[in-house]
Amino acid sequence: MEYTFFVMNDTSKRKLVALLLEFLRLVLIGVTTGVVVGVYQLGLQGISKLSSFLYGSSSIWLVLSLICSVIALSLLNFFILKWCPSIDGSGIPVVEQAIRKEKKLTWKKDIPGMIANSFASTFVGFPLGSEGPSVVLGGKIGKAYSDLFKRGDDSEDIGIASGAGFGCAFLSPLAGLVYSFEESMHRVSWKLIIKGVIVSLSSFGVTFLINHHHLLEIETVVPTYGINNVAFIFVAVLSLVVGLCFKHFIVFLKDKFNQFDNIKVVKYRGYLLFALMFILNVFLYPYMGSGSNIISSLSEWTNIALVIGVLVFRFALTSLSGAGKVTGGLVVPIMCLGALVGRIAVLVCGSMFKFDMECSEFVMLFSMVTTFTVITKAPMTSIVLVLSALVYSSSSFDVFHTGTFIGIICIVVCHLFVQLFRQNDLYDEFIDVSKRNEERLKAADN
């Protein structure tokens, strides 16, 4: 009997070694992203608890230490943004420009700068979140490994790693994978999918060992049924109105702030924002922060006037904070607006017919991601996010009910409406604002 053994030639060996090295490189990107984002998210939770303790303290010494901390952090914010201008706001537009090869992404000083400045804004109580910085941290880690391995084209590494950062923030590797294609790279191929899966899974496996806090954690979610599904009509209409108004208002503010940045009160508005946030947190702490505290307690709110008032308040404050001169994400704050929209829809339906209030969290959850879809034009990411939140809250994969499908239809219809009227997503609008500002500066120099 003759035995035939497979013998690889030198070319095959080189290809195999190259594949193994690439696999190792992708795992390293994922593991590093998971560690950094996991520790960052865990650190933010500690910062938030410390902030809550100090704002709720009646001790004069603790109050004085809080005031001194806010003053010191406002100075730190100014110098960090001067040192690392690309981390102003959430930083996502700069990452997307790097993926499009319109800008070079820096990382050596930006990674520690973004973490420190995000900690500062969280401590003071800005209505900003941690998911934007998580995306940017992932993208910059991807850029770091691209530089380390001397890769000419870094756009794939940045795009895939930024999606992994998003997935780590929401503890959903599939959401991160979808986000990397839908929002970051705007293109897909089998090669990119395989790379994305490796990075997303390796990052999630590590970050889950560090951080177990889901940003969309809702304890009890009862699916809608029958007449209760009428609430989604209100959700769709209100999400479109609030979402589009928010997007245009924050873009307007950012453009005007850039246009009049030579005026001192505009240029140094970061100090004013820190002072304003301190005062508002002293008197209105339950309505401040990223909005996750509002989302978790919203099912207990029964006064529609209060819900509308907080919606207007958060709308204005998030727009002002998100328009620059401070570091923080907009995804959870946007979802907080969506949750408030959902609560209004639930209360209106409750007054019109016998709406089952046990389904209110379900409606609010879909309202959150519908508003996110209207503003960012990322329906697939929204669908995956809401499904992962349902799985996480119920500890079961049995989440496909009639209400779930109607909620998904609501997301898709709102996205199609935005597409029909040719609306750009928020980050593309921010990029356009940045380009107009660069053109103004060039014209002024000439």
PDB file of C-alpha atoms in Angstrom, residues 48 222 316 399:
ATOM      1  CA  SER A  48     -19.684  58.369  37.898  1.00  0.00           C
ATOM      2  CA  VAL A 222     -42.601  42.723  28.079  1.00  0.00           C
ATOM      3  CA  ALA A 316     -30.894  71.790  24.364  1.00  0.00           C
ATOM      4  CA  VAL A 399     -37.120  37.572  21.634  1.00  0.00           C
TER       5      VAL A 399
END
